mmCIF file of C-alpha atoms in Angstrom:
data_model
loop_
_atom_site.group_PDB
_atom_site.id
_atom_site.type_symbol
_atom_site.label_atom_id
_atom_site.label_comp_id
_atom_site.label_asym_id
_atom_site.label_seq_id
_atom_site.Cartn_x
_atom_site.Cartn_y
_atom_site.Cartn_z
ATOM 1 C CA MET A 19 106.728 69.828 86.880
ATOM 2 C CA ASP A 20 107.863 73.149 85.499
ATOM 3 C CA ASN A 21 109.533 72.206 82.248
ATOM 4 C CA SER A 22 108.996 71.557 78.578
ATOM 5 C CA ASP A 23 107.328 68.196 79.279
ATOM 6 C CA SER A 24 104.623 69.770 81.371
ATOM 7 C CA GLU A 25 104.209 72.548 78.782
ATOM 8 C CA ALA A 26 103.268 69.876 76.283
ATOM 9 C CA GLY A 27 100.816 68.627 78.895
ATOM 10 C CA ARG A 28 99.260 72.091 79.191
ATOM 11 C CA ALA A 29 98.911 72.267 75.402
ATOM 12 C CA LEU A 30 97.230 68.849 75.387
ATOM 13 C CA ALA A 31 94.829 69.986 78.137
ATOM 14 C CA ILE A 32 93.749 72.902 75.946
ATOM 15 C CA THR A 33 93.364 70.561 72.965
ATOM 16 C CA LEU A 34 91.193 68.135 74.942
ATOM 17 C CA ALA A 35 88.942 70.961 76.137
ATOM 18 C CA ARG A 36 88.628 72.272 72.566
ATOM 19 C CA HIS A 37 87.777 68.804 71.247
ATOM 20 C CA SER A 38 84.944 68.494 73.792
ATOM 21 C CA ILE A 39 83.498 71.785 72.643
ATOM 22 C CA HIS A 40 83.876 70.859 68.955
ATOM 23 C CA ASN A 41 82.133 67.565 69.673
ATOM 24 C CA ILE A 42 79.064 69.355 71.054
ATOM 25 C CA GLN A 43 79.159 72.232 68.569
ATOM 26 C CA PRO A 44 80.835 71.106 65.311
ATOM 27 C CA ASP A 45 79.885 74.301 63.461
ATOM 28 C CA LEU A 46 83.069 76.385 63.549
ATOM 29 C CA ASP A 47 81.234 79.542 62.522
ATOM 30 C CA VAL A 48 79.076 79.324 65.635
ATOM 31 C CA LEU A 49 82.179 78.810 67.773
ATOM 32 C CA LYS A 50 83.909 81.780 66.129
ATOM 33 C CA ALA A 51 80.826 83.941 66.726
ATOM 34 C CA GLY A 52 80.909 83.072 70.437
ATOM 35 C CA ARG A 53 84.602 83.820 70.831
ATOM 36 C CA PRO A 54 84.375 87.633 71.198
ATOM 37 C CA ILE A 55 81.726 87.070 73.873
ATOM 38 C CA TYR A 56 83.605 84.720 76.161
ATOM 39 C CA ALA A 57 87.170 85.875 75.432
ATOM 40 C CA THR A 58 86.404 89.336 76.783
ATOM 41 C CA ASN A 59 84.376 88.134 79.764
ATOM 42 C CA PRO A 60 86.487 87.444 82.870
ATOM 43 C CA ASP A 61 84.054 84.865 84.270
ATOM 44 C CA SER A 62 84.018 82.969 80.976
ATOM 45 C CA LEU A 63 87.821 83.029 80.866
ATOM 46 C CA MET A 64 87.856 81.643 84.403
ATOM 47 C CA ARG A 65 85.423 78.894 83.418
ATOM 48 C CA ALA A 66 87.639 77.961 80.478
ATOM 49 C CA SER A 67 90.773 77.955 82.617
ATOM 50 C CA GLN A 68 89.014 75.668 85.099
ATOM 51 C CA VAL A 69 88.292 73.093 82.396
ATOM 52 C CA ILE A 70 91.942 73.276 81.320
ATOM 53 C CA ALA A 71 93.010 72.776 84.959
ATOM 54 C CA ILE A 72 90.840 69.645 85.272
ATOM 55 C CA GLU A 73 92.095 68.165 81.991
ATOM 56 C CA PHE A 74 95.662 68.925 83.084
ATOM 57 C CA GLN A 75 95.123 66.989 86.331
ATOM 58 C CA THR A 76 94.421 63.883 84.268
ATOM 59 C CA ILE A 77 97.318 64.429 81.866
ATOM 60 C CA ALA A 78 99.771 65.096 84.698
ATOM 61 C CA ALA A 79 98.678 61.944 86.535
ATOM 62 C CA ALA A 80 98.897 59.960 83.286
ATOM 63 C CA ASN A 81 102.481 61.134 82.846
ATOM 64 C CA ASN A 82 103.270 60.392 86.486
ATOM 65 C CA TYR A 83 103.884 64.143 86.867
ATOM 66 C CA TRP A 84 106.909 63.972 84.562
ATOM 67 C CA ARG A 85 108.991 62.601 87.400
ATOM 68 C CA PRO A 86 112.458 61.577 86.304
ATOM 69 C CA MET B 5 97.713 59.174 76.673
ATOM 70 C CA ASP B 6 97.358 60.655 73.218
ATOM 71 C CA ASN B 7 96.246 57.687 71.147
ATOM 72 C CA SER B 8 93.273 55.703 69.942
ATOM 73 C CA ASP B 9 92.748 54.134 73.373
ATOM 74 C CA SER B 10 92.293 57.480 75.054
ATOM 75 C CA GLU B 11 90.038 58.625 72.180
ATOM 76 C CA ALA B 12 87.696 55.785 73.091
ATOM 77 C CA GLY B 13 87.915 57.080 76.664
ATOM 78 C CA ARG B 14 86.900 60.579 75.537
ATOM 79 C CA ALA B 15 83.948 59.111 73.632
ATOM 80 C CA LEU B 16 82.898 57.162 76.729
ATOM 81 C CA ALA B 17 83.148 60.343 78.843
ATOM 82 C CA ILE B 18 80.702 62.067 76.483
ATOM 83 C CA THR B 19 78.407 59.036 76.613
ATOM 84 C CA LEU B 20 78.392 58.984 80.424
ATOM 85 C CA ALA B 21 77.566 62.705 80.581
ATOM 86 C CA ARG B 22 74.737 62.205 78.068
ATOM 87 C CA HIS B 23 73.339 59.265 80.035
ATOM 88 C CA SER B 24 73.199 61.414 83.191
ATOM 89 C CA ILE B 25 71.238 64.055 81.355
ATOM 90 C CA HIS B 26 68.895 61.475 79.787
ATOM 91 C CA ASN B 27 68.329 59.996 83.219
ATOM 92 C CA ILE B 28 67.112 63.331 84.578
ATOM 93 C CA GLN B 29 65.269 64.380 81.416
ATOM 94 C CA PRO B 30 64.180 61.296 79.455
ATOM 95 C CA ASP B 31 62.045 63.310 77.011
ATOM 96 C CA LEU B 32 64.264 63.614 73.912
ATOM 97 C CA ASP B 33 62.097 66.383 72.465
ATOM 98 C CA VAL B 34 62.835 68.570 75.475
ATOM 99 C CA LEU B 35 66.549 67.833 75.132
ATOM 100 C CA LYS B 36 66.464 68.654 71.415
ATOM 101 C CA ALA B 37 64.658 71.923 72.158
ATOM 102 C CA GLY B 38 67.395 72.912 74.591
ATOM 103 C CA ARG B 39 70.221 72.091 72.211
ATOM 104 C CA PRO B 40 70.170 75.343 70.156
ATOM 105 C CA ILE B 41 70.271 77.264 73.433
ATOM 106 C CA TYR B 42 73.308 75.678 75.028
ATOM 107 C CA ALA B 43 75.212 74.721 71.875
ATOM 108 C CA THR B 44 75.512 78.365 70.853
ATOM 109 C CA ASN B 45 76.280 79.680 74.331
ATOM 110 C CA PRO B 46 79.994 79.672 75.175
ATOM 111 C CA ASP B 47 79.407 79.357 78.930
ATOM 112 C CA SER B 48 77.107 76.375 78.416
ATOM 113 C CA LEU B 49 79.669 74.746 76.132
ATOM 114 C CA MET B 50 82.279 75.275 78.832
ATOM 115 C CA ARG B 51 80.004 73.720 81.437
ATOM 116 C CA ALA B 52 79.478 70.694 79.211
ATOM 117 C CA SER B 53 83.191 70.336 78.530
ATOM 118 C CA GLN B 54 83.835 70.463 82.281
ATOM 119 C CA VAL B 55 81.511 67.517 82.892
ATOM 120 C CA ILE B 56 83.280 65.600 80.117
ATOM 121 C CA ALA B 57 86.644 66.435 81.729
ATOM 122 C CA ILE B 58 85.481 65.080 85.102
ATOM 123 C CA GLU B 59 84.073 61.883 83.598
ATOM 124 C CA PHE B 60 87.315 61.446 81.640
ATOM 125 C CA GLN B 61 89.334 61.665 84.874
ATOM 126 C CA THR B 62 87.484 58.608 86.138
ATOM 127 C CA ILE B 63 87.776 56.685 82.863
ATOM 128 C CA ALA B 64 91.486 57.469 82.522
ATOM 129 C CA ALA B 65 92.162 56.315 86.094
ATOM 130 C CA ALA B 66 90.068 53.187 85.508
ATOM 131 C CA ASN B 67 92.207 52.365 82.468
ATOM 132 C CA ASN B 68 95.391 53.117 84.393
ATOM 133 C CA TYR B 69 95.946 55.945 81.889
ATOM 134 C CA TRP B 70 96.417 53.453 79.052
ATOM 135 C CA ARG B 71 99.955 52.814 80.191
ATOM 136 C CA PRO B 72 101.626 50.044 78.246
ATOM 137 C CA MET C 3 84.556 50.028 83.198
ATOM 138 C CA ASP C 4 81.778 49.736 80.655
ATOM 139 C CA ASN C 5 79.632 46.948 82.055
ATOM 140 C CA SER C 6 76.768 46.131 84.379
ATOM 141 C CA ASP C 7 78.929 46.702 87.472
ATOM 142 C CA SER C 8 79.671 50.284 86.515
ATOM 143 C CA GLU C 9 76.001 50.797 85.590
ATOM 144 C CA ALA C 10 75.130 50.019 89.197
ATOM 145 C CA GLY C 11 77.784 52.575 90.139
ATOM 146 C CA ARG C 12 76.135 55.213 87.944
ATOM 147 C CA ALA C 13 72.769 54.464 89.558
ATOM 148 C CA LEU C 14 74.337 54.827 93.013
ATOM 149 C CA ALA C 15 75.888 58.165 91.982
ATOM 150 C CA ILE C 16 72.437 59.465 91.068
ATOM 151 C CA THR C 17 71.036 58.143 94.356
ATOM 152 C CA LEU C 18 73.756 59.861 96.391
ATOM 153 C CA ALA C 19 73.147 63.178 94.619
ATOM 154 C CA ARG C 20 69.389 62.841 95.244
ATOM 155 C CA HIS C 21 69.945 62.064 98.920
ATOM 156 C CA SER C 22 72.010 65.244 99.308
ATOM 157 C CA ILE C 23 69.217 67.302 97.811
ATOM 158 C CA HIS C 24 66.562 65.565 99.950
ATOM 159 C CA ASN C 25 68.687 66.246 103.015
ATOM 160 C CA ILE C 26 68.669 69.983 102.327
ATOM 161 C CA GLN C 27 65.089 70.126 101.081
ATOM 162 C CA PRO C 28 63.037 67.285 102.608
ATOM 163 C CA ASP C 29 59.726 68.634 101.274
ATOM 164 C CA LEU C 30 59.046 66.502 98.192
ATOM 165 C CA ASP C 31 56.388 68.907 96.930
ATOM 166 C CA VAL C 32 58.975 71.688 96.718
ATOM 167 C CA LEU C 33 61.352 69.369 94.866
ATOM 168 C CA LYS C 34 58.594 68.330 92.451
ATOM 169 C CA ALA C 35 57.735 71.985 91.840
ATOM 170 C CA GLY C 36 61.348 72.711 90.924
ATOM 171 C CA ARG C 37 61.651 69.769 88.553
ATOM 172 C CA PRO C 38 60.003 71.369 85.463
ATOM 173 C CA ILE C 39 62.339 74.338 85.917
ATOM 174 C CA TYR C 40 65.674 72.535 86.009
ATOM 175 C CA ALA C 41 64.784 69.532 83.869
ATOM 176 C CA THR C 42 64.117 71.751 80.865
ATOM 177 C CA ASN C 43 67.087 74.068 81.426
ATOM 178 C CA PRO C 44 70.280 72.852 79.738
ATOM 179 C CA ASP C 45 72.576 74.583 82.249
ATOM 180 C CA SER C 46 70.719 73.013 85.176
ATOM 181 C CA LEU C 47 70.934 69.597 83.528
ATOM 182 C CA MET C 48 74.675 70.138 83.105
ATOM 183 C CA ARG C 49 75.005 71.112 86.768
ATOM 184 C CA ALA C 50 73.168 67.952 87.792
ATOM 185 C CA SER C 51 75.294 65.770 85.521
ATOM 186 C CA GLN C 52 78.427 67.326 87.041
ATOM 187 C CA VAL C 53 77.353 66.318 90.554
ATOM 188 C CA ILE C 54 76.683 62.783 89.285
ATOM 189 C CA ALA C 55 80.150 62.738 87.672
ATOM 190 C CA ILE C 56 81.801 63.736 90.957
ATOM 191 C CA GLU C 57 79.869 61.161 92.994
ATOM 192 C CA PHE C 58 80.745 58.520 90.371
ATOM 193 C CA GLN C 59 84.459 59.320 90.768
ATOM 194 C CA THR C 60 84.200 58.316 94.413
ATOM 195 C CA ILE C 61 82.144 55.197 93.736
ATOM 196 C CA ALA C 62 84.458 54.054 90.927
ATOM 197 C CA ALA C 63 87.527 54.519 93.135
ATOM 198 C CA ALA C 64 85.765 52.712 95.999
ATOM 199 C CA ASN C 65 85.128 49.756 93.694
ATOM 200 C CA ASN C 66 88.692 49.882 92.397
ATOM 201 C CA TYR C 67 87.182 50.688 88.987
ATOM 202 C CA TRP C 68 85.568 47.242 88.794
ATOM 203 C CA ARG C 69 88.877 45.753 87.754
ATOM 204 C CA PRO C 70 88.761 41.988 87.513
ATOM 205 C CA MET D 23 80.396 51.566 99.947
ATOM 206 C CA ASP D 24 76.646 51.351 100.417
ATOM 207 C CA ASN D 25 76.272 50.741 104.126
ATOM 208 C CA SER D 26 75.980 52.401 107.506
ATOM 209 C CA ASP D 27 79.669 53.346 107.508
ATOM 210 C CA SER D 28 79.365 55.362 104.335
ATOM 211 C CA GLU D 29 76.122 56.911 105.626
ATOM 212 C CA ALA D 30 78.121 58.342 108.516
ATOM 213 C CA GLY D 31 80.533 59.634 105.873
ATOM 214 C CA ARG D 32 77.706 61.379 104.018
ATOM 215 C CA ALA D 33 76.550 62.971 107.267
ATOM 216 C CA LEU D 34 80.095 64.172 107.953
ATOM 217 C CA ALA D 35 80.310 65.638 104.425
ATOM 218 C CA ILE D 36 77.194 67.693 105.110
ATOM 219 C CA THR D 37 78.628 68.779 108.471
ATOM 220 C CA LEU D 38 81.910 69.896 106.897
ATOM 221 C CA ALA D 39 80.084 71.919 104.238
ATOM 222 C CA ARG D 40 77.927 73.547 106.930
ATOM 223 C CA HIS D 41 80.975 74.401 109.030
ATOM 224 C CA SER D 42 82.565 76.173 106.054
ATOM 225 C CA ILE D 43 79.476 78.277 105.578
ATOM 226 C CA HIS D 44 79.219 79.059 109.321
ATOM 227 C CA ASN D 45 82.860 80.081 109.270
ATOM 228 C CA ILE D 46 82.203 82.685 106.576
ATOM 229 C CA GLN D 47 78.802 83.752 107.901
ATOM 230 C CA PRO D 48 78.584 83.138 111.659
ATOM 231 C CA ASP D 49 75.260 84.982 112.006
ATOM 232 C CA LEU D 50 72.679 82.183 112.124
ATOM 233 C CA ASP D 51 69.815 84.602 111.478
ATOM 234 C CA VAL D 52 71.357 85.577 108.140
ATOM 235 C CA LEU D 53 71.779 81.904 107.255
ATOM 236 C CA LYS D 54 68.179 81.143 108.221
ATOM 237 C CA ALA D 55 66.977 84.081 106.112
ATOM 238 C CA GLY D 56 68.820 82.660 103.093
ATOM 239 C CA ARG D 57 67.450 79.158 103.516
ATOM 240 C CA PRO D 58 64.024 79.677 101.844
ATOM 241 C CA ILE D 59 65.865 81.199 98.883
ATOM 242 C CA TYR D 60 68.319 78.425 98.149
ATOM 243 C CA ALA D 61 66.280 75.474 99.410
ATOM 244 C CA THR D 62 63.593 76.102 96.819
ATOM 245 C CA ASN D 63 65.972 76.890 93.957
ATOM 246 C CA PRO D 64 67.046 73.793 92.007
ATOM 247 C CA ASP D 65 70.368 75.328 90.907
ATOM 248 C CA SER D 66 71.229 76.258 94.499
ATOM 249 C CA LEU D 67 70.344 72.741 95.658
ATOM 250 C CA MET D 68 72.629 71.365 92.936
ATOM 251 C CA ARG D 69 75.425 73.679 94.050
ATOM 252 C CA ALA D 70 75.018 72.477 97.646
ATOM 253 C CA SER D 71 74.969 68.824 96.594
ATOM 254 C CA GLN D 72 78.183 69.399 94.619
ATOM 255 C CA VAL D 73 79.975 70.690 97.711
ATOM 256 C CA ILE D 74 78.742 67.641 99.648
ATOM 257 C CA ALA D 75 80.004 65.380 96.844
ATOM 258 C CA ILE D 76 83.473 66.963 96.989
ATOM 259 C CA GLU D 77 83.676 66.731 100.792
ATOM 260 C CA PHE D 78 82.531 63.098 100.550
ATOM 261 C CA GLN D 79 85.365 62.299 98.125
ATOM 262 C CA THR D 80 87.836 63.311 100.825
ATOM 263 C CA ILE D 81 86.039 61.460 103.610
ATOM 264 C CA ALA D 82 85.694 58.287 101.534
ATOM 265 C CA ALA D 83 89.398 58.349 100.631
ATOM 266 C CA ALA D 84 90.292 59.027 104.282
ATOM 267 C CA ASN D 85 88.326 55.932 105.300
ATOM 268 C CA ASN D 86 89.871 53.900 102.500
ATOM 269 C CA TYR D 87 86.353 53.616 101.066
ATOM 270 C CA TRP D 88 85.204 51.530 104.050
ATOM 271 C CA ARG D 89 86.833 48.480 102.514
ATOM 272 C CA PRO D 90 86.729 45.490 104.819
ATOM 273 C CA MET E 8 89.434 62.246 110.141
ATOM 274 C CA ASP E 9 87.170 63.891 112.673
ATOM 275 C CA ASN E 10 89.596 65.306 115.214
ATOM 276 C CA SER E 11 91.717 68.294 116.104
ATOM 277 C CA ASP E 12 94.268 67.453 113.392
ATOM 278 C CA SER E 13 91.693 67.676 110.644
ATOM 279 C CA GLU E 14 90.293 70.860 112.215
ATOM 280 C CA ALA E 15 93.686 72.457 111.695
ATOM 281 C CA GLY E 16 93.429 71.209 108.114
ATOM 282 C CA ARG E 17 90.071 72.912 107.667
ATOM 283 C CA ALA E 18 91.528 76.146 109.037
ATOM 284 C CA LEU E 19 94.436 75.881 106.611
ATOM 285 C CA ALA E 20 91.999 75.296 103.715
ATOM 286 C CA ILE E 21 90.242 78.548 104.572
ATOM 287 C CA THR E 22 93.597 80.331 104.827
ATOM 288 C CA LEU E 23 94.715 79.067 101.419
ATOM 289 C CA ALA E 24 91.470 80.193 99.806
ATOM 290 C CA ARG E 25 91.813 83.623 101.435
ATOM 291 C CA HIS E 26 95.413 83.952 100.246
ATOM 292 C CA SER E 27 94.321 83.278 96.663
ATOM 293 C CA ILE E 28 91.734 86.016 96.872
ATOM 294 C CA HIS E 29 94.210 88.439 98.489
ATOM 295 C CA ASN E 30 96.676 87.669 95.737
ATOM 296 C CA ILE E 31 94.185 88.726 93.050
ATOM 297 C CA GLN E 32 92.709 91.619 95.049
ATOM 298 C CA PRO E 33 95.274 92.970 97.552
ATOM 299 C CA ASP E 34 93.127 95.987 98.459
ATOM 300 C CA LEU E 35 91.510 94.965 101.774
ATOM 301 C CA ASP E 36 88.962 97.771 101.543
ATOM 302 C CA VAL E 37 87.610 96.334 98.304
ATOM 303 C CA LEU E 38 87.423 92.885 99.899
ATOM 304 C CA LYS E 39 85.630 94.288 102.955
ATOM 305 C CA ALA E 40 83.162 96.110 100.699
ATOM 306 C CA GLY E 41 82.344 92.833 98.944
ATOM 307 C CA ARG E 42 81.841 90.885 102.157
ATOM 308 C CA PRO E 43 78.235 91.970 102.908
ATOM 309 C CA ILE E 44 77.347 91.019 99.327
ATOM 310 C CA TYR E 45 78.628 87.453 99.281
ATOM 311 C CA ALA E 46 78.227 86.622 102.981
ATOM 312 C CA THR E 47 74.467 87.074 102.765
ATOM 313 C CA ASN E 48 74.057 85.344 99.401
ATOM 314 C CA PRO E 49 73.521 81.580 99.697
ATOM 315 C CA ASP E 50 75.011 80.848 96.258
ATOM 316 C CA SER E 51 78.143 82.857 97.064
ATOM 317 C CA LEU E 52 78.482 81.036 100.386
ATOM 318 C CA MET E 53 78.195 77.749 98.514
ATOM 319 C CA ARG E 54 80.861 78.851 96.038
ATOM 320 C CA ALA E 55 83.178 79.749 98.914
ATOM 321 C CA SER E 56 82.549 76.447 100.679
ATOM 322 C CA GLN E 57 83.350 74.606 97.440
ATOM 323 C CA VAL E 58 86.767 76.262 97.222
ATOM 324 C CA ILE E 59 87.402 75.316 100.852
ATOM 325 C CA ALA E 60 86.369 71.727 100.077
ATOM 326 C CA ILE E 61 88.836 71.539 97.167
ATOM 327 C CA GLU E 62 91.701 73.020 99.191
ATOM 328 C CA PHE E 63 90.884 70.587 102.011
ATOM 329 C CA GLN E 64 91.163 67.627 99.602
ATOM 330 C CA THR E 65 94.762 68.600 98.958
ATOM 331 C CA ILE E 66 95.588 69.220 102.613
ATOM 332 C CA ALA E 67 93.987 65.944 103.712
ATOM 333 C CA ALA E 68 95.918 63.987 101.082
ATOM 334 C CA ALA E 69 99.124 65.800 102.044
ATOM 335 C CA ASN E 70 98.603 64.721 105.656
ATOM 336 C CA ASN E 71 97.744 61.179 104.578
ATOM 337 C CA TYR E 72 94.291 61.827 106.033
ATOM 338 C CA TRP E 73 95.720 62.064 109.565
ATOM 339 C CA ARG E 74 95.892 58.283 109.739
ATOM 340 C CA PRO E 75 97.583 57.072 112.887
ATOM 341 C CA MET F 13 102.599 71.397 103.574
ATOM 342 C CA ASP F 14 102.751 74.795 105.194
ATOM 343 C CA ASN F 15 106.184 76.046 104.260
ATOM 344 C CA SER F 16 108.203 77.846 101.646
ATOM 345 C CA ASP F 17 108.081 74.857 99.280
ATOM 346 C CA SER F 18 104.307 74.873 99.170
ATOM 347 C CA GLU F 19 104.328 78.673 98.803
ATOM 348 C CA ALA F 20 106.255 78.200 95.574
ATOM 349 C CA GLY F 21 103.570 75.694 94.624
ATOM 350 C CA ARG F 22 100.841 78.260 95.261
ATOM 351 C CA ALA F 23 102.700 80.784 93.096
ATOM 352 C CA LEU F 24 102.996 78.210 90.318
ATOM 353 C CA ALA F 25 99.264 77.460 90.563
ATOM 354 C CA ILE F 26 98.521 81.149 89.984
ATOM 355 C CA THR F 27 100.972 81.217 87.070
ATOM 356 C CA LEU F 28 99.369 78.175 85.432
ATOM 357 C CA ALA F 29 95.897 79.710 85.748
ATOM 358 C CA ARG F 30 97.167 82.975 84.259
ATOM 359 C CA HIS F 31 98.816 81.142 81.351
ATOM 360 C CA SER F 32 95.509 79.431 80.525
ATOM 361 C CA ILE F 33 93.747 82.765 80.399
ATOM 362 C CA HIS F 34 96.542 84.344 78.312
ATOM 363 C CA ASN F 35 96.321 81.411 75.927
ATOM 364 C CA ILE F 36 92.625 82.054 75.282
ATOM 365 C CA GLN F 37 92.891 85.853 75.374
ATOM 366 C CA PRO F 38 96.401 86.960 74.360
ATOM 367 C CA ASP F 39 95.450 90.646 74.174
ATOM 368 C CA LEU F 40 96.732 92.068 77.468
ATOM 369 C CA ASP F 41 94.680 95.241 77.059
ATOM 370 C CA VAL F 42 91.483 93.207 77.043
ATOM 371 C CA LEU F 43 92.632 91.346 80.153
ATOM 372 C CA LYS F 44 93.517 94.610 81.903
ATOM 373 C CA ALA F 45 90.096 96.041 80.990
ATOM 374 C CA GLY F 46 88.398 93.027 82.602
ATOM 375 C CA ARG F 47 90.432 93.210 85.803
ATOM 376 C CA PRO F 48 88.413 95.951 87.584
ATOM 377 C CA ILE F 49 85.269 93.942 86.826
ATOM 378 C CA TYR F 50 86.268 90.604 88.301
ATOM 379 C CA ALA F 51 88.682 91.820 90.992
ATOM 380 C CA THR F 52 85.886 93.690 92.755
ATOM 381 C CA ASN F 53 83.269 90.973 92.321
ATOM 382 C CA PRO F 54 83.247 88.401 95.140
ATOM 383 C CA ASP F 55 81.850 85.615 92.940
ATOM 384 C CA SER F 56 84.532 86.211 90.305
ATOM 385 C CA LEU F 57 87.221 86.179 93.000
ATOM 386 C CA MET F 58 85.819 82.879 94.243
ATOM 387 C CA ARG F 59 85.853 81.453 90.721
ATOM 388 C CA ALA F 60 89.489 82.485 90.332
ATOM 389 C CA SER F 61 90.442 81.009 93.694
ATOM 390 C CA GLN F 62 88.765 77.737 92.680
ATOM 391 C CA VAL F 63 90.914 77.465 89.568
ATOM 392 C CA ILE F 64 94.008 78.128 91.696
ATOM 393 C CA ALA F 65 92.866 75.416 94.135
ATOM 394 C CA ILE F 66 92.520 72.886 91.310
ATOM 395 C CA GLU F 67 95.912 73.737 89.789
ATOM 396 C CA PHE F 68 97.451 73.497 93.269
ATOM 397 C CA GLN F 69 96.042 69.973 93.695
ATOM 398 C CA THR F 70 98.062 68.883 90.684
ATOM 399 C CA ILE F 71 101.222 70.700 91.744
ATOM 400 C CA ALA F 72 101.014 69.348 95.291
ATOM 401 C CA ALA F 73 100.564 65.780 94.025
ATOM 402 C CA ALA F 74 103.431 66.273 91.551
ATOM 403 C CA ASN F 75 105.678 67.326 94.430
ATOM 404 C CA ASN F 76 104.452 64.424 96.567
ATOM 405 C CA TYR F 77 103.054 67.075 98.929
ATOM 406 C CA TRP F 78 106.563 68.272 99.800
ATOM 407 C CA ARG F 79 106.954 65.352 102.161
ATOM 408 C CA PRO F 80 110.444 65.118 103.630
#
């Protein structure tokens, strides 16, 4: 699971998480204003990485874990 | 999993999360009053996106990950 | 998964979450006193909807996602 | 999944969660002192019900969802 | 799932969670200094029990739920 | 699941979590500045260990739990 296929899966997980946030808050200026707050806060970074981890679970299962 | 089928699944995930919240707080005015608070708070947005991610796990499994 | 069967599953998810809370705090007056606090707080509503989402995962799997 | 078998599963989920907490904090007096704090706080009750929901996922899967 | 096999699984879940924390914070004195803080805080105890519950999900699945 | 194979899986789980955080906050100086804050805070350590636990679920499933 440690190859270029799964890297695309990680990128998709980040995209899905971003789309959720854009859906709730479509105003990009508001999102940009929040970025310095959460991107320098370890707990916020952990929260974000948890969402990515959950989305990745789904993507990895959907791709049958990129098994050959 | 990156097509129009899964986009419908994402939309359903958001709907399910909203229905849960409406079930607990049916007063739309209260929900509207809370919106400016959480929609501008990065941690709240992350929380919301986590719920969507969990609901999506269920929907994606239910649809067998939209495999052809 | 978007039909009356899964609606019953959502209702059961809410019931299971409520039963957990009643198990820990059986005094309904205390629960009622807490309601105005969490039902008007977006983060609390998100927390509650996350528990419902997790319970629903189990119920949906148990019902084999209401596949025909 | 809505019968006496799954009720035993819910009870076991609560037991497992309690055992985890006792493992970390074996002093029952400390746990009793904390009880009035978390049992009257909606967010703490939600946190506890989330742990129960996660433990129940495992128990339900282990019992093959009490399918006949 | 309620036997000595699964008890070993619970113990392993606690070990895995501890190893994660040691990996991030290898200084045992810092960890010991934090213990009185989180071990007397109900929300921290709940957080810890949630991590154990998630690790246990993996261990239980890995052991095919100790089915005979 | 308690061998050198799964240890590599644990290491990968930590790597995946770190990559998520680096993706959101690529400035290593900011990350280093945050480290003393979260690495001495029990709740932050628990949050981090939860993300590792979730990533490990995916890795363990992908490796079919290192079954022989």
